[in-house]
Coordinates of C-alpha atoms in Angstrom, one line a residue:
Chain A
M36 CA 4.0 -1.6 15.2
N37 CA 6.5 -3.2 14.0
P38 CA 6.9 -2.2 10.2
I39 CA 5.0 -4.1 7.6
L40 CA 7.4 -5.8 4.9
V41 CA 6.0 -5.4 1.4
V42 CA 8.2 -8.5 -0.8
T43 CA 8.7 -6.8 -4.1
E44 CA 8.7 -9.1 -7.5
Q45 CA 10.9 -8.9 -10.9
K46 CA 9.1 -9.5 -14.2
I47 CA 9.7 -12.4 -14.7
T48 CA 10.7 -12.3 -18.4
A49 CA 12.7 -8.7 -18.0
P50 CA 15.1 -8.7 -15.3
G51 CA 15.8 -5.7 -13.5
K52 CA 12.2 -4.2 -13.9
F53 CA 9.9 -4.3 -11.8
N54 CA 6.9 -6.4 -12.1
P55 CA 4.2 -3.0 -11.7
A56 CA 2.3 -5.6 -9.1
T57 CA 4.7 -4.3 -7.0
W58 CA 3.4 -0.9 -6.9
E59 CA -0.1 -2.3 -6.0
V60 CA 1.3 -3.7 -3.2
I61 CA 3.3 -0.5 -1.7
A62 CA -0.3 1.1 -1.9
A63 CA -2.1 -1.3 0.0
A64 CA 0.5 -1.4 2.4
Q65 CA 0.7 2.4 2.6
Q66 CA -3.0 1.9 3.2
L67 CA -2.7 -0.9 6.0
G68 CA 0.5 1.2 7.7
A69 CA -1.9 4.6 8.0
T70 CA -4.9 3.1 10.1
L71 CA -2.3 0.7 12.1
G72 CA 0.7 3.1 12.1
A73 CA 3.1 1.5 10.9
T74 CA 5.7 2.1 8.5
V75 CA 6.4 0.1 5.5
V76 CA 9.8 -1.3 4.5
A77 CA 10.1 -2.7 1.0
A78 CA 12.4 -6.5 0.0
V79 CA 14.1 -6.2 -3.1
L80 CA 15.7 -9.6 -3.9
E81 CA 18.4 -9.8 -6.9
A82 CA 21.5 -11.3 -8.4
G83 CA 23.4 -7.9 -8.3
D84 CA 22.3 -3.8 -8.6
S85 CA 20.1 -3.1 -11.6
G86 CA 19.1 0.0 -9.8
M87 CA 15.7 -1.7 -9.0
A88 CA 16.4 -0.9 -4.8
A89 CA 16.5 3.1 -5.8
E90 CA 14.0 2.9 -7.9
C91 CA 11.4 1.3 -5.4
A92 CA 13.4 3.9 -2.6
T93 CA 11.3 6.9 -4.7
R94 CA 8.1 6.0 -3.3
Q95 CA 7.5 6.6 0.5
L96 CA 9.3 3.9 2.7
E97 CA 10.5 3.8 6.0
R98 CA 13.6 1.8 4.2
V99 CA 14.5 -0.7 1.7
L100 CA 16.4 -3.6 1.6
H101 CA 18.3 -4.8 -0.1
G102 CA 19.4 -8.5 -0.5
Q103 CA 22.0 -9.7 -3.4
H104 CA 23.3 -13.0 -4.1
A105 CA 23.9 -15.0 -7.0
L106 CA 21.2 -17.6 -6.8
L107 CA 18.8 -14.5 -6.8
A108 CA 19.9 -14.3 -10.3
A109 CA 16.4 -17.1 -11.6
Y110 CA 13.5 -17.5 -9.4
A111 CA 13.4 -20.9 -7.4
P112 CA 11.3 -21.3 -4.6
D113 CA 13.3 -22.7 -2.1
V114 CA 16.0 -19.9 -2.3
W115 CA 13.4 -17.2 -2.3
V116 CA 11.8 -19.1 1.0
Q117 CA 15.4 -18.8 2.9
T118 CA 16.2 -15.9 1.9
L119 CA 12.7 -14.1 2.7
E120 CA 13.0 -16.5 5.9
Q121 CA 16.5 -14.9 6.9
I122 CA 15.4 -11.1 6.0
I123 CA 11.7 -11.5 8.0
T124 CA 13.7 -12.6 10.9
Q125 CA 15.4 -9.7 10.8
V126 CA 12.7 -7.3 10.3
Q127 CA 10.2 -8.7 12.3
P128 CA 7.5 -7.7 10.5
S129 CA 3.6 -7.1 11.9
F130 CA 2.6 -8.2 8.0
V131 CA 4.1 -8.8 4.8
L132 CA 2.3 -8.0 2.1
L133 CA 2.9 -9.6 -1.1
P134 CA 2.0 -9.8 -4.9
H135 CA -0.6 -12.3 -5.6
T136 CA 1.4 -13.4 -8.9
Y137 CA 2.1 -17.7 -9.7
Q138 CA 5.6 -16.8 -8.3
V139 CA 4.2 -16.1 -5.0
R140 CA 1.7 -18.4 -5.2
D141 CA 4.5 -20.8 -5.6
Y142 CA 6.7 -20.2 -2.3
A143 CA 4.4 -18.3 -0.2
P144 CA 2.4 -20.8 1.2
Q145 CA 6.1 -22.7 2.6
L146 CA 7.5 -19.3 3.5
A147 CA 4.4 -18.6 5.7
T148 CA 4.3 -22.3 7.3
R149 CA 8.0 -22.4 7.6
M150 CA 7.7 -19.1 9.9
G151 CA 4.7 -21.1 11.8
A152 CA 2.7 -18.1 10.6
A153 CA -0.4 -18.4 8.3
L154 CA -0.9 -16.3 5.0
I155 CA -4.3 -15.1 3.8
S156 CA -4.4 -15.2 -0.1
D157 CA -6.1 -13.1 -2.9
V158 CA -7.3 -10.4 -0.9
T159 CA -9.0 -7.2 -3.0
G160 CA -9.4 -4.8 0.1
F161 CA -9.5 -5.0 4.4
G162 CA -11.1 -3.4 7.1
F163 CA -11.0 -3.1 10.6
E164 CA -12.6 -4.6 13.9
A165 CA -11.1 -3.3 16.8
G166 CA -7.8 -2.1 15.6
E167 CA -7.7 -6.0 13.7
P168 CA -7.3 -6.2 9.7
R169 CA -10.2 -8.2 8.1
F170 CA -8.9 -8.8 5.1
I171 CA -11.3 -9.5 2.0
R172 CA -10.7 -12.3 -0.3
P173 CA -12.8 -14.2 -3.0
T174 CA -14.6 -17.5 -2.3
F175 CA -16.7 -19.8 -4.2
Q176 CA -14.9 -18.6 -7.1
G177 CA -16.0 -15.0 -6.7
K178 CA -20.0 -15.6 -6.6
W179 CA -19.3 -14.9 -2.5
A180 CA -16.7 -13.0 -0.7
A181 CA -14.9 -13.6 2.8
E182 CA -13.9 -11.2 5.8
V183 CA -10.8 -13.2 7.3
G184 CA -8.5 -12.7 9.8
F185 CA -5.3 -13.9 11.1
A186 CA -6.2 -16.5 14.0
R187 CA -4.6 -15.0 17.5
G188 CA -2.1 -17.2 19.0
D189 CA -0.9 -18.3 22.7
S190 CA 2.2 -16.8 21.8
A191 CA 4.0 -13.5 22.3
D192 CA 6.1 -13.8 19.1
V193 CA 5.4 -11.8 16.5
K194 CA 3.8 -14.6 14.1
P195 CA 3.5 -11.9 11.1
G196 CA 0.3 -11.7 9.1
F197 CA 1.3 -12.8 5.6
V198 CA -1.2 -11.0 2.8
T199 CA -1.0 -11.8 -0.9
V200 CA -2.8 -8.8 -2.9
Q201 CA -4.5 -9.6 -5.9
I202 CA -3.8 -7.8 -9.1
G203 CA -5.9 -5.0 -9.6
A204 CA -7.2 -4.5 -6.1
F205 CA -5.2 -1.8 -5.8
R206 CA -4.1 0.9 -7.6
G207 CA -0.1 1.1 -8.6
D208 CA -0.3 4.5 -9.5
Q209 CA -1.3 5.4 -5.7
A210 CA 1.8 4.3 -4.0
A211 CA 2.6 7.4 -2.6
M212 CA 6.2 8.7 -3.4
G213 CA 8.5 10.1 -0.5
A214 CA 9.6 13.5 -0.2
A215 CA 13.3 12.5 -0.7
A216 CA 14.2 9.1 -1.2
A217 CA 14.5 5.7 1.2
R218 CA 17.4 4.8 2.8
V219 CA 18.4 1.4 1.0
D220 CA 20.1 -1.3 3.2
A221 CA 22.1 -4.1 2.0
V222 CA 21.2 -7.3 4.0
T223 CA 23.2 -10.2 3.9
V224 CA 20.8 -13.3 2.4
T225 CA 22.8 -16.6 2.4
P226 CA 20.6 -19.4 0.5
Q227 CA 21.6 -22.8 -0.5
P228 CA 20.6 -23.7 -4.1
S229 CA 18.0 -24.9 -4.7
R230 CA 17.1 -28.4 -5.1
L231 CA 15.4 -28.0 -8.4
Q232 CA 16.4 -27.3 -11.4
A233 CA 14.6 -24.9 -13.6
G234 CA 14.8 -24.5 -17.2
E235 CA 14.8 -21.3 -19.5
I236 CA 11.2 -19.8 -19.8
F237 CA 9.7 -20.5 -23.4
Q238 CA 6.8 -19.3 -24.7
E239 CA 4.7 -22.4 -27.0
A240 CA 3.4 -20.4 -29.4
K241 CA 4.1 -16.8 -31.2
H242 CA 0.6 -15.6 -30.4
A243 CA -1.3 -15.8 -33.7
V244 CA -3.5 -12.7 -32.6
D245 CA -2.2 -9.5 -29.9
L246 CA -6.2 -9.8 -28.1
T247 CA -4.6 -6.9 -26.5
Q248 CA -5.0 -4.5 -29.8
A249 CA -8.7 -5.7 -30.2
P250 CA -11.0 -2.4 -29.8
I251 CA -14.3 -4.8 -29.6
I252 CA -13.5 -8.6 -28.0
V253 CA -17.0 -11.1 -27.6
S254 CA -15.7 -13.2 -25.2
V255 CA -17.1 -16.8 -23.9
G256 CA -17.3 -19.1 -21.6
R257 CA -18.6 -22.5 -19.8
G258 CA -22.3 -21.2 -20.3
I259 CA -21.7 -21.7 -24.4
K260 CA -21.8 -25.7 -23.3
E261 CA -20.9 -27.8 -26.8
P262 CA -17.9 -25.9 -29.7
K263 CA -21.0 -26.1 -32.0
N264 CA -22.3 -23.6 -30.6
L265 CA -19.2 -21.4 -31.2
D266 CA -20.7 -20.5 -34.9
M267 CA -23.3 -18.5 -33.1
M268 CA -20.9 -16.9 -31.2
R269 CA -18.4 -16.0 -34.5
E270 CA -21.1 -14.6 -36.1
L271 CA -21.8 -12.5 -33.3
A272 CA -18.1 -11.5 -33.3
A273 CA -17.9 -10.8 -37.2
A274 CA -21.0 -8.9 -36.5
L275 CA -19.8 -6.3 -33.9
G276 CA -16.4 -6.0 -35.8
G277 CA -14.8 -7.8 -32.9
E278 CA -12.3 -10.5 -31.7
L279 CA -13.6 -14.1 -30.3
A280 CA -12.1 -14.6 -27.2
A281 CA -12.7 -17.3 -24.0
S282 CA -12.1 -17.4 -20.4
R283 CA -10.0 -21.0 -19.8
P284 CA -12.2 -23.7 -19.9
I285 CA -12.6 -23.6 -23.2
C286 CA -9.3 -23.3 -24.0
D287 CA -8.5 -26.1 -21.8
A288 CA -11.4 -28.4 -24.1
G289 CA -9.6 -27.3 -27.0
W290 CA -13.0 -25.5 -28.7
L291 CA -10.6 -22.4 -29.0
P292 CA -6.6 -21.7 -29.1
M293 CA -4.7 -21.0 -25.8
D294 CA -4.0 -17.7 -27.5
R295 CA -7.7 -16.8 -27.6
Q296 CA -7.5 -17.2 -23.8
I297 CA -8.3 -13.9 -21.7
G298 CA -7.1 -14.4 -17.8
S299 CA -4.0 -14.3 -15.4
S300 CA -2.6 -17.3 -17.2
G301 CA -3.6 -15.6 -20.7
Q302 CA -3.8 -12.2 -22.3
T303 CA -4.7 -9.2 -20.4
V304 CA -6.9 -6.8 -22.3
A305 CA -8.5 -3.8 -22.0
P306 CA -10.5 -3.2 -25.5
K307 CA -13.6 -0.1 -25.2
L308 CA -15.8 -2.5 -25.6
Y309 CA -15.8 -6.1 -23.6
L310 CA -18.9 -9.1 -24.0
A311 CA -19.2 -11.3 -21.7
V312 CA -21.0 -14.2 -22.7
G313 CA -21.8 -17.3 -20.6
I314 CA -19.0 -16.5 -18.4
S315 CA -19.5 -17.1 -14.6
G316 CA -16.3 -14.3 -14.3
A317 CA -13.5 -16.4 -11.9
I318 CA -10.9 -13.9 -10.2
Q319 CA -8.4 -15.3 -12.6
H320 CA -10.3 -14.1 -15.4
L321 CA -11.6 -10.8 -14.2
V322 CA -7.9 -10.0 -13.5
G323 CA -7.7 -10.2 -17.4
M324 CA -10.6 -8.3 -18.6
K325 CA -11.6 -5.8 -15.9
G326 CA -9.5 -3.0 -16.9
S327 CA -12.1 -3.1 -20.2
R328 CA -13.9 0.7 -21.0
T329 CA -17.2 -0.7 -21.1
I330 CA -18.4 -4.7 -19.8
A331 CA -21.4 -6.0 -21.1
A332 CA -22.5 -9.7 -19.8
I333 CA -25.0 -11.9 -20.8
N334 CA -25.3 -14.7 -18.3
K335 CA -28.2 -16.6 -17.0
D336 CA -27.6 -16.3 -13.6
P337 CA -28.0 -12.8 -11.5
E338 CA -25.4 -13.6 -9.3
A339 CA -22.9 -13.9 -11.2
P340 CA -19.6 -12.2 -9.9
I341 CA -19.4 -11.3 -13.7
F342 CA -21.6 -8.9 -12.8
E343 CA -19.8 -6.9 -10.5
V344 CA -17.8 -5.7 -13.2
A345 CA -20.2 -5.5 -16.0
D346 CA -21.6 -1.8 -17.2
Y347 CA -24.5 -3.5 -19.0
A348 CA -26.0 -6.7 -17.4
V349 CA -28.2 -9.0 -19.7
V350 CA -29.8 -11.7 -17.0
G351 CA -31.0 -14.0 -19.6
N352 CA -30.5 -17.5 -21.1
L353 CA -27.5 -16.5 -24.2
F354 CA -29.2 -18.7 -26.6
D355 CA -32.2 -16.4 -26.8
V356 CA -30.5 -13.3 -26.5
V357 CA -27.4 -13.9 -28.4
P358 CA -29.3 -14.9 -31.6
A359 CA -31.7 -11.5 -30.8
L360 CA -28.6 -9.0 -30.6
I361 CA -27.0 -10.8 -34.1
A362 CA -30.5 -10.2 -35.8
A363 CA -30.6 -6.6 -34.7
L364 CA -26.8 -5.7 -35.5
K365 CA -27.8 -7.5 -39.7
E366 CA -30.7 -4.6 -39.2
S367 CA -28.8 -1.7 -38.5
P368 CA -24.6 -2.7 -38.7
A369 CA -22.4 -1.7 -35.6
Chain B
M294 CA 5.5 -44.8 -8.9
K295 CA 3.4 -45.1 -5.8
I296 CA 1.5 -41.5 -6.0
L297 CA -0.5 -40.1 -3.3
V298 CA -3.8 -37.4 -5.7
C299 CA -5.7 -34.8 -2.9
L300 CA -9.6 -34.2 -3.7
K301 CA -12.0 -31.9 -2.5
Q302 CA -15.2 -32.2 -2.6
V303 CA -16.9 -28.9 -3.3
P304 CA -20.2 -27.4 -4.3
A305 CA -21.2 -27.8 -8.3
K306 CA -20.3 -25.6 -10.4
D307 CA -24.0 -24.0 -11.2
A308 CA -25.3 -24.7 -7.8
P309 CA -27.2 -21.6 -6.8
L310 CA -25.7 -21.4 -3.2
K311 CA -27.2 -19.7 0.2
L312 CA -26.0 -18.4 3.0
A313 CA -26.0 -20.7 6.1
P314 CA -27.7 -18.7 9.3
D315 CA -24.3 -17.8 10.7
A316 CA -23.4 -16.4 7.6
T317 CA -19.9 -18.3 7.9
W318 CA -20.0 -20.4 5.2
I319 CA -22.9 -21.6 2.8
R320 CA -26.1 -23.7 3.5
E321 CA -25.4 -27.6 3.0
D322 CA -28.5 -28.2 0.9
V323 CA -26.8 -28.2 -2.5
S324 CA -25.4 -30.8 -5.2
Y325 CA -21.6 -31.7 -4.7
E326 CA -19.0 -32.7 -6.9
V327 CA -15.1 -33.3 -6.9
N328 CA -13.0 -29.8 -7.6
E329 CA -11.9 -29.6 -10.8
P330 CA -8.5 -28.6 -10.3
D331 CA -8.0 -31.8 -7.9
A332 CA -9.7 -34.1 -11.4
F333 CA -7.0 -33.3 -13.2
A334 CA -4.7 -34.6 -10.8
L335 CA -6.3 -37.5 -10.8
E336 CA -5.9 -37.9 -14.1
A337 CA -2.5 -36.9 -14.3
A338 CA -1.7 -39.1 -11.9
L339 CA -3.6 -42.5 -13.4
R340 CA -1.7 -41.9 -17.2
L341 CA 2.0 -42.1 -14.9
K342 CA 0.7 -45.3 -13.7
E343 CA -0.8 -46.7 -16.6
A344 CA 2.5 -45.7 -18.6
H345 CA 5.3 -46.0 -16.0
G346 CA 3.6 -48.6 -13.1
G347 CA 2.6 -47.9 -9.7
E348 CA 0.1 -47.2 -7.3
V349 CA -2.3 -44.6 -7.4
V350 CA -4.3 -43.4 -3.9
A351 CA -6.8 -41.2 -3.5
L352 CA -7.3 -38.7 -0.5
T353 CA -10.2 -36.4 0.9
V354 CA -10.4 -34.4 3.8
G355 CA -14.1 -34.3 4.2
P356 CA -17.7 -35.4 5.5
A357 CA -19.2 -38.7 5.2
R358 CA -20.5 -37.1 2.0
A359 CA -17.3 -36.8 0.7
A360 CA -16.8 -40.1 0.0
Q361 CA -18.7 -40.2 -3.1
I362 CA -15.4 -38.6 -4.9
L363 CA -13.7 -41.3 -3.7
R364 CA -15.0 -44.1 -4.4
E365 CA -15.6 -42.2 -8.5
A366 CA -11.9 -42.4 -7.9
L367 CA -11.6 -45.9 -7.4
A368 CA -13.8 -46.2 -10.7
K369 CA -11.9 -43.8 -12.8
G370 CA -8.4 -46.1 -11.8
A371 CA -7.4 -45.5 -8.3
D372 CA -6.3 -48.8 -6.7
R373 CA -7.4 -48.0 -2.9
A374 CA -8.5 -44.6 -0.8
V375 CA -8.1 -43.1 2.5
H376 CA -11.2 -41.4 4.0
V377 CA -10.2 -38.3 6.6
E378 CA -13.8 -38.0 8.0
G379 CA -14.7 -34.7 9.6
S380 CA -17.1 -31.7 9.1
A381 CA -14.8 -29.1 10.4
H382 CA -14.3 -25.8 8.5
L383 CA -10.8 -25.9 7.8
D384 CA -7.8 -24.2 6.5
A385 CA -5.1 -25.0 4.0
Y386 CA -2.6 -25.2 6.8
A387 CA -4.5 -27.8 9.0
A388 CA -6.1 -29.2 5.7
A389 CA -2.5 -29.9 4.8
E390 CA -1.6 -31.0 8.9
A391 CA -4.6 -33.7 8.2
I392 CA -3.4 -35.2 5.2
T393 CA 0.1 -35.1 5.7
R394 CA -1.1 -37.0 9.2
A395 CA -3.0 -39.4 7.5
I396 CA 0.0 -40.3 5.4
A397 CA 2.3 -40.9 8.0
G398 CA 4.1 -44.1 7.8
E399 CA 3.3 -44.5 4.2
S400 CA 6.3 -43.3 1.6
F401 CA 5.1 -41.4 -1.7
D402 CA 6.9 -40.6 -4.3
L403 CA 4.7 -38.3 -5.3
I404 CA 1.3 -35.9 -3.4
C405 CA -1.2 -34.3 -6.8
T406 CA -3.3 -31.5 -5.3
G407 CA -5.2 -29.9 -7.5
L408 CA -4.0 -26.1 -8.3
Q409 CA -6.7 -24.1 -6.0
S410 CA -10.3 -25.6 -4.7
D411 CA -13.2 -23.9 -6.2
D412 CA -14.5 -23.4 -2.5
D413 CA -12.2 -21.5 -0.3
G414 CA -10.0 -21.3 -3.4
F415 CA -6.9 -21.4 -1.1
G416 CA -3.9 -22.6 -3.2
Q417 CA -2.0 -23.4 -0.8
T418 CA -2.6 -27.2 1.0
G419 CA -0.1 -28.5 -1.6
V420 CA 2.7 -26.6 -1.1
I421 CA 1.9 -26.3 2.5
I422 CA 2.3 -30.4 2.5
A423 CA 5.6 -29.9 1.0
E424 CA 7.0 -28.3 3.5
L425 CA 5.4 -29.7 6.2
L426 CA 7.3 -33.2 4.3
G427 CA 10.2 -31.6 4.1
A428 CA 10.0 -32.4 -0.1
P429 CA 10.5 -29.7 -2.9
H430 CA 7.0 -28.7 -4.8
A431 CA 6.4 -27.1 -7.8
T432 CA 2.3 -25.4 -9.0
I433 CA 0.9 -25.2 -11.8
I434 CA 1.8 -28.2 -13.1
M435 CA 0.7 -28.8 -17.5
Q436 CA 2.8 -31.8 -17.7
I437 CA 5.2 -34.5 -15.9
E438 CA 7.1 -37.2 -16.9
P439 CA 10.0 -39.1 -14.9
A440 CA 13.4 -37.9 -14.7
G441 CA 15.4 -41.2 -14.1
E442 CA 15.7 -42.6 -10.6
K443 CA 13.9 -40.7 -8.2
R444 CA 13.8 -37.6 -10.4
I445 CA 11.0 -36.1 -12.3
K446 CA 11.0 -33.3 -15.1
V447 CA 7.6 -30.9 -14.9
K448 CA 6.3 -27.8 -17.3
R449 CA 5.5 -24.8 -15.0
E450 CA 2.6 -22.6 -16.7
L451 CA 3.9 -18.2 -15.6
E452 CA 2.3 -15.8 -16.1
G453 CA 0.9 -14.6 -19.7
G454 CA 1.6 -17.5 -21.8
N455 CA 5.0 -18.5 -19.9
F456 CA 6.4 -21.8 -19.6
Q457 CA 9.3 -23.5 -17.5
F458 CA 10.3 -27.1 -17.4
V459 CA 12.0 -27.6 -13.9
E460 CA 13.3 -30.7 -12.1
M461 CA 13.9 -32.1 -9.1
P462 CA 14.1 -35.1 -6.7
T463 CA 11.7 -37.3 -5.3
P464 CA 9.7 -37.3 -3.0
A465 CA 8.0 -34.5 -4.7
V466 CA 4.8 -32.1 -4.2
L467 CA 3.2 -30.9 -7.5
S468 CA -0.4 -28.9 -7.7
I469 CA -2.0 -29.4 -11.3
Q470 CA -3.6 -26.7 -13.4
S471 CA -6.5 -27.6 -15.3
G472 CA -6.5 -28.5 -18.9
I473 CA -3.4 -30.9 -18.4
N474 CA -4.9 -33.4 -19.8
K475 CA -8.0 -35.2 -20.9
L476 CA -10.7 -36.4 -17.9
R477 CA -11.6 -39.8 -18.3
Y478 CA -15.0 -40.8 -17.6
A479 CA -15.5 -44.3 -14.9
T480 CA -16.3 -47.6 -17.1
L481 CA -19.2 -49.8 -16.2
M482 CA -16.2 -52.6 -15.8
G483 CA -14.3 -50.0 -14.0
I484 CA -17.1 -48.7 -11.2
K485 CA -18.2 -52.4 -10.5
Q486 CA -14.2 -53.6 -9.7
A487 CA -14.4 -50.3 -7.6
K488 CA -16.1 -52.2 -4.6
N489 CA -13.7 -54.0 -4.3
K490 CA -11.1 -51.6 -3.6
P491 CA -10.1 -50.3 -0.7
M492 CA -11.4 -47.7 1.2
A493 CA -9.2 -47.3 4.6
H494 CA -11.5 -44.7 6.7
T495 CA -9.7 -42.5 10.1
T496 CA -11.2 -39.3 11.2
L497 CA -9.9 -35.8 12.0
E498 CA -10.3 -36.8 15.8
E499 CA -8.0 -39.6 15.1
V500 CA -5.4 -37.7 13.7
G501 CA -5.7 -35.0 15.6
V502 CA -6.7 -31.9 14.1
A503 CA -9.6 -29.7 15.1
P504 CA -10.3 -25.9 14.1
S505 CA -8.2 -24.7 16.8
L506 CA -5.3 -25.2 13.9
N507 CA -6.5 -23.2 12.0
R508 CA -4.1 -19.8 11.6
Q509 CA -6.9 -17.7 10.0
V510 CA -10.6 -17.1 10.9
L511 CA -13.1 -16.8 8.2
H512 CA -15.3 -14.1 9.8
K513 CA -18.2 -13.9 7.2
L514 CA -19.3 -14.8 3.9
F515 CA -21.0 -11.8 2.3
L516 CA -22.1 -10.9 -1.7
P517 CA -19.3 -8.7 -2.6
V518 CA -19.9 -5.3 -3.6
K519 CA -20.6 -3.7 -6.4
S520 CA -17.6 -1.4 -7.4
K521 CA -20.0 -0.1 -10.4
G522 CA -23.2 0.8 -11.5
T523 CA -24.3 -1.5 -13.3
T524 CA -27.2 -0.9 -15.4
R525 CA -29.5 -4.2 -15.8
I526 CA -31.4 -4.8 -18.9
E527 CA -34.8 -6.1 -18.7
G528 CA -37.0 -7.6 -21.2
N529 CA -37.3 -10.3 -22.9
P530 CA -34.5 -11.5 -25.2
K531 CA -35.8 -9.1 -28.1
E532 CA -36.5 -6.4 -25.6
Q533 CA -32.9 -6.9 -24.2
A534 CA -31.0 -7.4 -27.5
A535 CA -32.0 -3.7 -28.7
A536 CA -32.2 -2.0 -25.6
L537 CA -27.9 -3.3 -24.8
L538 CA -27.6 -2.1 -28.4
Q539 CA -28.8 1.2 -27.8
H540 CA -26.7 1.7 -24.3
L541 CA -23.6 0.7 -26.7
R542 CA -24.5 3.2 -29.1
Q543 CA -25.6 5.9 -27.3
D544 CA -24.5 5.9 -23.7
A545 CA -21.3 4.1 -24.0
H546 CA -20.0 4.9 -27.6
V547 CA -18.7 2.0 -28.1
L548 CA -20.3 1.4 -31.3

């Protein structure tokens, strides 16, 4: 079996530091490789040598491919596609695993298409059927899970199966360390300059609230229907001594400021209590809150994906349950 | 600017979904609506046209019922529509092939898609269209403006509340993030005028796209396996409220 190639990623705001999703993908690749009898090779792409290749090589890997080029100083999709195309052509991997980050989502479909291959995105797990991996990914906003495989082509050519691994689906601390450091091979990459001109990375405004430090978060979603219903939610948050937060549609609609948004495009939080009210639990939201110690959810749809991560599930109309909760808290405060 | 907007019809957000007998998709008897990120893509295209002139063409790949979202797009202000009819379930690659083949011979300055669909959620179709056309692309777009002759400037959303401006030559492909703008409603006048706007019709067979082009196979759908032992709290709202507080205090010790 040809090796599995893991594409590592730097933090967008801290060059030279790994995005921790990298270790999750290495853990996933090691698990996949254990069944397939495939080794794992990792690719580190950067402008110079920041020590990332050596850091990566402490994990249990067959080797680390270190691609260095001045054009890799900042991310650009066409530069990444050309560079990885060159690396993949050399390695001939059976699978290419990447973290399901915004950056990977931006270039991986282009890379897979250019190589005559397919990308199965958002993968949260895998199993095997007759020796072939079947990947699990969410569909219908996480209401259903799909079991997906790569179509078998007629060609005998190695066409790697590209897979993006959902953040948090595998544990980075389970990426096995090697007995000795893996070999680091410098690979020659010669990308052309990007057609895109990217400016500096910036933030719109300083976060007025740091939800990552809040011990209790009451988070609201589409289910609250109208902005005037936020008053009731503010009252609940106050009664619990917590902060008010929201899923993306609420902030998109301007009902709450963007700095109150929890999810992949907002803040990632891990409070001791996360109370999700009227939130169905699309994967982009779950990514931002599923590390919470205790999760309680109130939703009228018994099949809402939020209940899959909830410790306590209240199936009911929030407009009945929330006032009852506020009343009960007033009787005996939190 | 001549702009193509790709739209997909998906089950309505609150539609109860039931599994089809072969377990590879849901039953068709649900209500449908335009995929939400695609609605924002259409709105972005209409605003560009209103500010800078040009044409907006709405396109969908889907069964006969999907023509409804094209009629809505025309009523909101799109100039014409293209329906690539077919009920085959396509992956992102095959869908992108169908779209690029259906527009062969037309030269758009900009192609806009939603970031991802609420059903399959591939989040790939726009990027693959760009690759098939050899055009530059950018994803998760929150703002679009022309930047001189045959160039555009966009604001990309990055993770963790970060953003970045990116400039690129046109033709280009953009995948649009929800919330980029405020969606408009179709006016009565718009609905009237839509009836006289052209809607081109072709089929997947005519553009030579079949499920055999799919590069990934959906073997089955299933209810997600619960990763946690979830305690269900039953009763009337008052009982549920009391029981939830009791659990949070005495079992979870978080209050």
